[in-house]
Coordinates of C-alpha atoms and ligand atoms in Angstrom, one line a residue:
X1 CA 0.0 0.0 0.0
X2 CA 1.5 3.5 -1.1
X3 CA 2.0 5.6 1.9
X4 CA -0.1 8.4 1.7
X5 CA 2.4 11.4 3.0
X6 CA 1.3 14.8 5.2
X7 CA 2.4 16.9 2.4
X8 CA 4.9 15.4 -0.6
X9 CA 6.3 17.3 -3.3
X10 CA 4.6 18.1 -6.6
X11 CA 6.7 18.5 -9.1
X12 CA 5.0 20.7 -12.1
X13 CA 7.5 18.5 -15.4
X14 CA 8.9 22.1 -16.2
X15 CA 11.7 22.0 -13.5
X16 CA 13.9 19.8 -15.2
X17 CA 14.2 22.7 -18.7
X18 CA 15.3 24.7 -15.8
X19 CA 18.0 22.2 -14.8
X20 CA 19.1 21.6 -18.1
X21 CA 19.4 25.4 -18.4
X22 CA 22.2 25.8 -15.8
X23 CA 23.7 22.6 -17.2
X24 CA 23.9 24.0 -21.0
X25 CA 25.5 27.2 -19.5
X26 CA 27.7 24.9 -17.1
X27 CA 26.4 27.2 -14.1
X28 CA 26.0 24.4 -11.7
X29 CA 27.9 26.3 -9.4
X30 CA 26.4 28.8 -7.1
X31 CA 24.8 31.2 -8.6
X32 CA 23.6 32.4 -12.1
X33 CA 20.5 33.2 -14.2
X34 CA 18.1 30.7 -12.4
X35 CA 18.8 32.5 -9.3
X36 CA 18.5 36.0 -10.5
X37 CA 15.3 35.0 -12.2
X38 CA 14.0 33.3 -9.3
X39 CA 14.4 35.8 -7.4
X40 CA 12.8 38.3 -9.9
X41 CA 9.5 35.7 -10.4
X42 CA 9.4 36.0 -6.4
X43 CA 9.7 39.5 -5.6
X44 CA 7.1 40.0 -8.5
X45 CA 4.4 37.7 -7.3
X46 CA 4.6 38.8 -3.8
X47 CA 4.3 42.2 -4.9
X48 CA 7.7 43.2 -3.5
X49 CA 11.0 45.4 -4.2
X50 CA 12.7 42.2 -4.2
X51 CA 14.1 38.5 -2.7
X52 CA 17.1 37.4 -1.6
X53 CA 16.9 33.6 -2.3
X54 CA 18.8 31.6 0.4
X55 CA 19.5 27.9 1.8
X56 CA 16.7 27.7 3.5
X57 CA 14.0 29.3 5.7
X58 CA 15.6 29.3 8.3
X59 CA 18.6 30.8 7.3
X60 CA 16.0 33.7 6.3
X61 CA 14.9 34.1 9.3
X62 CA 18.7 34.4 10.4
X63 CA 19.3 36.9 8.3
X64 CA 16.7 39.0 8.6
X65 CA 17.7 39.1 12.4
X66 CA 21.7 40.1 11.8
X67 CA 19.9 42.6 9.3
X68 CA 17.5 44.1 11.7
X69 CA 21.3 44.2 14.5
X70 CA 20.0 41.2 16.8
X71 CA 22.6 40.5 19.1
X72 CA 23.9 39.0 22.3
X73 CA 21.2 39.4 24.7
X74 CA 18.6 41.3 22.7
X75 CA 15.1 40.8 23.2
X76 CA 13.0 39.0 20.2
X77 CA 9.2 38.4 20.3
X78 CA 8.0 35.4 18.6
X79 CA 5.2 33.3 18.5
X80 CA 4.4 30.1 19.8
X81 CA 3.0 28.0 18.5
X82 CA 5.1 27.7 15.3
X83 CA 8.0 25.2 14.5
X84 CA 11.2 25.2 16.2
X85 CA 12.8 26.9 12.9
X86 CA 10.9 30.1 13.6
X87 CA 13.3 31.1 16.8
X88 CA 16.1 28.9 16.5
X89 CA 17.6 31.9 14.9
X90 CA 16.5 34.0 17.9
X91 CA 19.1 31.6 19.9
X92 CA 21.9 31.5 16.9
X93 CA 22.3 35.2 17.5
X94 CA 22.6 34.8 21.6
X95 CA 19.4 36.7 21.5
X96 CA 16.2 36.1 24.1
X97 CA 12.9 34.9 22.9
X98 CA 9.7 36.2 24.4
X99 CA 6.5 33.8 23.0
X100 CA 3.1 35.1 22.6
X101 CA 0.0 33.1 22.7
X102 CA -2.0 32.7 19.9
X103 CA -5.8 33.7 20.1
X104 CA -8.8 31.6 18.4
X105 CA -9.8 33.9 15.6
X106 CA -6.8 32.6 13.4
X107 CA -4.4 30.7 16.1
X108 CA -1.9 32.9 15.2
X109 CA -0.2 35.4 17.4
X110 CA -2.7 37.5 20.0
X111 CA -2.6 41.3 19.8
X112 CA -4.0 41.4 23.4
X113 CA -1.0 39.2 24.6
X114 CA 1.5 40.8 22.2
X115 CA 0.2 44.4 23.5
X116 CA 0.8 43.4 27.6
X117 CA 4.6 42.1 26.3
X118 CA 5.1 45.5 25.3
X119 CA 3.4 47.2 28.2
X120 CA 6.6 45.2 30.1
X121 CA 9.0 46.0 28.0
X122 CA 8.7 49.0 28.0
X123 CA 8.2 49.1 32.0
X124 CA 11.9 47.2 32.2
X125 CA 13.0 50.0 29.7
X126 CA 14.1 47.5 27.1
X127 CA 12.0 47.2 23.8
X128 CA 12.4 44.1 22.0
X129 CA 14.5 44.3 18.6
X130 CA 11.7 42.7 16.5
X131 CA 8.7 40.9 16.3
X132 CA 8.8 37.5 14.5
X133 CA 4.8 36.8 13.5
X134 CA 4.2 33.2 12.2
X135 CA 1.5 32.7 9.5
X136 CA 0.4 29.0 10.9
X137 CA -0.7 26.4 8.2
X138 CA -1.2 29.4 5.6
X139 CA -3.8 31.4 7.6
X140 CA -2.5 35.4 8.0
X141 CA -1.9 36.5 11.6
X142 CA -4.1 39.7 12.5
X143 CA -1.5 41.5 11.1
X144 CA -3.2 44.8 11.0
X145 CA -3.7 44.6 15.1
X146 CA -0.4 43.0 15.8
X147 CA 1.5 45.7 13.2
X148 CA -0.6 48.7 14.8
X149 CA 1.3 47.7 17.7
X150 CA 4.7 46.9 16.4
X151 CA 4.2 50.9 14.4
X152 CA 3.6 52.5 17.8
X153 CA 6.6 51.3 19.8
X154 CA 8.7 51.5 16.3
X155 CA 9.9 47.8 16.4
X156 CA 10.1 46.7 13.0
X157 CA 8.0 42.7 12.0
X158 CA 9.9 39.9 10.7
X159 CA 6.6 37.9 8.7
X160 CA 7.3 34.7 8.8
X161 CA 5.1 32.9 5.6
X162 CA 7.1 29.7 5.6
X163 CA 3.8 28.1 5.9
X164 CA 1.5 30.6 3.9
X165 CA 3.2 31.6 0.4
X166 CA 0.3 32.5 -1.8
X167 CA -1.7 33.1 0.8
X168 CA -3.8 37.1 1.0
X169 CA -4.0 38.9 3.4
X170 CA -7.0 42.0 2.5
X171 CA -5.6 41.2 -1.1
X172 CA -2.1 41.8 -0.4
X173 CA 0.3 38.5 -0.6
X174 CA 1.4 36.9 2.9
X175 CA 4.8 37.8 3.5
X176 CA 4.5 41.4 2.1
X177 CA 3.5 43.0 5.6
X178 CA 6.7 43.3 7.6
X179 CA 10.3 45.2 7.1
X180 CA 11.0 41.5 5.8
X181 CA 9.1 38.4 5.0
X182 CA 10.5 35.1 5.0
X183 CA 9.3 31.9 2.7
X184 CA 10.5 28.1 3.4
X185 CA 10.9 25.7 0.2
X186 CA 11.1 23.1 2.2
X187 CA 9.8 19.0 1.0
X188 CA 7.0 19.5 2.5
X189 CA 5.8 23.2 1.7
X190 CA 3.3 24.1 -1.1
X191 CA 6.1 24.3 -3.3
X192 CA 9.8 23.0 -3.3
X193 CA 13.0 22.9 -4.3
X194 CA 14.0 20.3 -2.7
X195 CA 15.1 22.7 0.2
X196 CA 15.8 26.6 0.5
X197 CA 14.3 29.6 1.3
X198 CA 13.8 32.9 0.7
X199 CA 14.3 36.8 2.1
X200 CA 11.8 39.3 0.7
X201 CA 11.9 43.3 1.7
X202 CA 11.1 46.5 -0.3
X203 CA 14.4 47.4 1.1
X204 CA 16.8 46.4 -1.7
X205 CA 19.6 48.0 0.3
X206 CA 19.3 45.2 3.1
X207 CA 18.8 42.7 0.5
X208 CA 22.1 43.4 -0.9
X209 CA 23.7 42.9 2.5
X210 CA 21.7 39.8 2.8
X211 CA 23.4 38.3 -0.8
X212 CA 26.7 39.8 0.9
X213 CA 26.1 38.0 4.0
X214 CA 25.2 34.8 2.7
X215 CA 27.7 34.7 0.5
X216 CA 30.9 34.6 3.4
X217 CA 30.3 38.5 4.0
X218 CA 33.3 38.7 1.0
X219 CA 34.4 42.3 1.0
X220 CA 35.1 43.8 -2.3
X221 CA 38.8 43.0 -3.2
X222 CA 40.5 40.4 -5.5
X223 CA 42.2 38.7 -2.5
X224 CA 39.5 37.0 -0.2
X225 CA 38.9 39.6 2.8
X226 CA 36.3 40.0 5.5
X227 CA 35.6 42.4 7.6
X228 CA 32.2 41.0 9.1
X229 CA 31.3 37.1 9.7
X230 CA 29.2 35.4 7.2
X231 CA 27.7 32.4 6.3
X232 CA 27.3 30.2 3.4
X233 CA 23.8 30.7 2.9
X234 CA 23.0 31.3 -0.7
X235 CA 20.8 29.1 -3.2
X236 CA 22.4 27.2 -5.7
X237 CA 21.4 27.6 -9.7
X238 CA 20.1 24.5 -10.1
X239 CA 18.0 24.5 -6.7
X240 CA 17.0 28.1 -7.9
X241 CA 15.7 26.4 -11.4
X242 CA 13.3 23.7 -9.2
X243 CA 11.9 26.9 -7.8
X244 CA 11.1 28.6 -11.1
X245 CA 9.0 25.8 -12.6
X246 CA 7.4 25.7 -9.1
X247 CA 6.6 29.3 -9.4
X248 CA 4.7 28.9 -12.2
X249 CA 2.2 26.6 -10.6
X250 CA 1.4 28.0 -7.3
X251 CA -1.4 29.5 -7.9
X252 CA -3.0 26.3 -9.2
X253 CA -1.1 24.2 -5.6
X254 CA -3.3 27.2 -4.0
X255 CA -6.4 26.3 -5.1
X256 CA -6.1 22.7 -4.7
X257 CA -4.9 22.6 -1.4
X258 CA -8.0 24.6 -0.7
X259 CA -10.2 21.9 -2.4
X260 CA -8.4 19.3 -0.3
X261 CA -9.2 21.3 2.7
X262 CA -13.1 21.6 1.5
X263 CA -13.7 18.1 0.8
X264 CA -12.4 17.2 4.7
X265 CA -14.7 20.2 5.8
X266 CA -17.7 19.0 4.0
X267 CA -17.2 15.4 5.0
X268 CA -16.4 16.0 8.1
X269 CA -17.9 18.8 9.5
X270 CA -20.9 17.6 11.0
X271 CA -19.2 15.5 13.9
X272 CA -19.5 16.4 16.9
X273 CA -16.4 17.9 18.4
X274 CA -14.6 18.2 15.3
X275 CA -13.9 21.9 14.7
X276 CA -11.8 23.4 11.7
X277 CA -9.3 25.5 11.5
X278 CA -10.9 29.0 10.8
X279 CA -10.4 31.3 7.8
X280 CA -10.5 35.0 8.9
X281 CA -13.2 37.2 6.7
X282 CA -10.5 39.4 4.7
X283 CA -8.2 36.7 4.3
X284 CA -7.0 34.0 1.9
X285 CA -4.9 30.5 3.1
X286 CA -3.4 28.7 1.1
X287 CA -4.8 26.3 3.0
X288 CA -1.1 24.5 3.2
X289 CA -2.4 21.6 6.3
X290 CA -5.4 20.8 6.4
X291 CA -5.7 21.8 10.3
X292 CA -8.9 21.0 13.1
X293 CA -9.2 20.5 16.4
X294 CA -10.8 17.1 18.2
X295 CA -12.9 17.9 21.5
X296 CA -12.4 14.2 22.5
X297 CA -15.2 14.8 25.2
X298 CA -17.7 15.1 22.0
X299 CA -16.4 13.2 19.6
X300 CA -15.7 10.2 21.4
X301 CA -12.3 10.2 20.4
X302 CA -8.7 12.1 20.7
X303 CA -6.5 13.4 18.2
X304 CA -3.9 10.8 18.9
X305 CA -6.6 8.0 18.3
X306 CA -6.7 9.6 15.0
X307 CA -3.2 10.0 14.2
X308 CA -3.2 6.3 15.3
X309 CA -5.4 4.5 13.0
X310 CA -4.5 6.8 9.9
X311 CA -1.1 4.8 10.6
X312 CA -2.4 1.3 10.7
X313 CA -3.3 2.3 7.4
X314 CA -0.2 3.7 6.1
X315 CA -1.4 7.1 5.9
X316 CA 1.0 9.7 8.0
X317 CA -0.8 12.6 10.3
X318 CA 0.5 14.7 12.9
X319 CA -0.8 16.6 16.2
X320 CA -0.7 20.4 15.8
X321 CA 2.9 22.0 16.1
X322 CA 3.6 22.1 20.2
X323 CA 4.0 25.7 21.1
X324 CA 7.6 26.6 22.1
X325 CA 7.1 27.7 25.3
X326 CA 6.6 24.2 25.9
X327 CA 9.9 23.4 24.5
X328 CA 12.4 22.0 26.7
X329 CA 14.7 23.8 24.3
X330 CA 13.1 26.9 25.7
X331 CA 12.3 26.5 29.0
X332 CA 12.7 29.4 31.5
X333 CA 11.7 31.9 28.7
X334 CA 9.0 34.6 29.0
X335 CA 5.5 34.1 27.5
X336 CA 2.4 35.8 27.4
X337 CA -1.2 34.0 26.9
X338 CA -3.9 35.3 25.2
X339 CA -5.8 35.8 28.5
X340 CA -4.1 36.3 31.6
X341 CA -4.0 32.4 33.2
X342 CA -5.3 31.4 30.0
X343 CA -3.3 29.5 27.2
X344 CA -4.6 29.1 24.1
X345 CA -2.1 27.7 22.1
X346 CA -1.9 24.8 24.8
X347 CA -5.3 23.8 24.2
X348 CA -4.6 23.5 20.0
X349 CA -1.6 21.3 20.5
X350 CA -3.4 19.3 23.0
X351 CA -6.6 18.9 20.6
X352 CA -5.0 19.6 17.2
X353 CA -4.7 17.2 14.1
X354 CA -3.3 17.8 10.6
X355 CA -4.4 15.8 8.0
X356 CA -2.8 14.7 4.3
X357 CA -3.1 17.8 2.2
X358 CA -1.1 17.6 -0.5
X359 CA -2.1 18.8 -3.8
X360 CA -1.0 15.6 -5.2
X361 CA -3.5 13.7 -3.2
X362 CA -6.0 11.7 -5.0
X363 CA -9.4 11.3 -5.0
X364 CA -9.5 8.0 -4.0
X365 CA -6.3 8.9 -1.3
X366 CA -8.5 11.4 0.0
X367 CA -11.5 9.3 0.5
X368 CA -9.6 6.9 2.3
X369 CA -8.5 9.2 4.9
X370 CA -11.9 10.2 5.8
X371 CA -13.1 6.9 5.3
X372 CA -10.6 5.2 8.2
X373 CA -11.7 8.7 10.5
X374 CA -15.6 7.6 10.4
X375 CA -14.7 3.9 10.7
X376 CA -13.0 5.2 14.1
X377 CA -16.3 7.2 14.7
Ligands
LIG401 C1 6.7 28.3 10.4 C2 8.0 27.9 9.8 N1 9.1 28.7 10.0 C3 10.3 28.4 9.5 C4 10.5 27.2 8.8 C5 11.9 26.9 8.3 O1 12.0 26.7 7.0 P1 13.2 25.7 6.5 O2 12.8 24.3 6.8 O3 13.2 26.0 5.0 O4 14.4 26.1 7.1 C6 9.4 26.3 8.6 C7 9.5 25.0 7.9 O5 10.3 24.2 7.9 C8 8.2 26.7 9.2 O6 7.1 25.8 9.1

């Protein structure tokens, strides 16, 4: 039985011209017209000055923080409940994370929690560098609250849209709201290239720095000389071609992770208990995991029971990302819940479920999946 994956890659058949490009030219090495077009294709579709296409995600999110001066103990606010890669960088740079709940409307970061951070921070006298706001499973943050904020203690947004590329936010494109905006190619994202990532900014001052400090921080001079430390952070050509020809199809991954989502909505729906992740009015997801919560009280059933069974069948699920305050990794750092004594984010990882959702996903795939959940029922 073919293993029926959370979210696999779906190649579009134009990727390997790409490739073949970059071979023709012999610019397999670092670099090249695959990566200068990439990064034009991105910066276009997002609406944005530019990109700065990079190894990977997470050494976006890096990036962005040496840009925006994060350093030894520096204050960053992130939110929770968000994968690891979201403030690993926060630790890279020596910094301090400070999680914020998320709140139900979207289960992405809370303005009412992010607001009482501030009120403290700026009580201790010590703003926080940035704010690092999380676009979970493709849904947009409240980003006009949470930015409202940000704008009146003039501490610039890092957006982090690993999870939502192609997703709207009141018609403009996730990623686009922040000084930068950060987008993960990941395997499993809506689109691939194999791995990388990606810096966007209408600051094309900072995204220069950013090719400069990905590429070794290489000062100017025919001998090899630095001034500043660097990293080796920048996408190769041939990756770069992958993410072309992926490009060119996410509008159409868009809408059928969206159908995926509908058909588990519509099937599912009606059980008791079951409750799916909500779509803001004014916003688009790209619906990237299919997300819900199980109330195991009503439906009879946990999460895990789920997660369980789809297994038996060779079908892979997972619970909903555990927020990082309740990382051991992170333990001992400062968080705020939506409500005070009340965590929200605790309550989605202890409920949560993410089903298949890839936009290669058949028909019959899907129908399986919800199948095995009402035999559990
Ligand atoms: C929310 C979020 N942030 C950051 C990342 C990091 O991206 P990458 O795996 O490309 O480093 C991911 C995915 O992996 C993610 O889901």
């Amino acid at each position: 039985m073919k293993r029926i994956f959370l979210s696999s890659p779906h190649m579009s058949g134009n990727e390997q011209k790409y490739i073949q490009e970059a071979f023709d030219l012999n610019w397999v090495a670092p670099l090249g017209n695959n990566v200068d077009q990439f990064e034009k294709d991105l910066a276009a579709y997002n609406n944005m000055a530019g990109a700065s296409v990079l190894t990977s995600g997470t050494a976006a999110i890096h990036i962005a923080l040496r840009l925006l001066g994060v350093s030894d103990g520096d204050k960053v606010i992130c939110s929770s409940l968000t994968f690891i890669a979201s403030a690993n960088p926060i630790l890279y740079q020596g910094a301090e994370p400070v999680f914020i709940d998320s709140e139900p409307d979207t289960w992405n970061m809370s303005p009412q929690a992010l607001e009482r951070a501030f009120q403290d921070a700026e009580a201790e006298g010590e703003l926080p560098k940035t704010v690092i706001i999380v676009n979970l499973y493709g849904q947009s943050a409240k980003i006009d609250e949470l930015k409202e904020i940000c704008d009146r203690y003039e501490v610039p947004i890092i957006e982090d849209a690993a999870e939502s590329l192609g997703s709207e936010y009141k018609g403009k494109k996730s990623g686009s709201f922040g000084k930068f905006g950060i987008y993960s190619f990941n395997g499993n994202k809506i689109i691939t290239t194999s791995g990388g990532g990606a810096l966007v900014s209408n600051d094309i001052e900072a995204l220069n720095k950013s090719r400069f400090l990905a590429t070794q921080a290489r000062d100017q001079a025919i001998h090899y000389q630095h001034s500043e430390l660097g990293y080796n952070y920048r996408m190769s050509n041939i990756v770069a071609g992958i993410g072309r020809a992926q490009l060119e199809v996410l509008d159409e991954r868009v809408e059928r992770r969206r159908e995926v989502f509908q058909n588990y909505f519509e099937a599912l729906k009606d059980q008791p208990g079951f409750d799916f992740m909500p779509e803001m009015e004014g916003t688009e997801s790209n619906r990237w995991l299919t997300a819900l919560t199980i109330d195991p009280e009503e439906a009879g059933i946990t999460n895990m029971d789920i997660i369980h069974a789809l297994g038996e069948e060779n079908i892979e699920a997972r619970p909903v990302w555990k927020p990082l305050h309740l990382q051991p990794l992170f333990e001992g750092s400062k968080y705020y819940s939506h409500k005070e004594g009340y965590s929200y984010s605790d309550g989605l990882f202890n409920y949560g479920l993410c089903l298949p959702s890839g936009s290669n996903m058949t028909e019959e795939q899907q129908n399986k999946v919800i199948h095995t959940i009402k035999k559990l029922l």
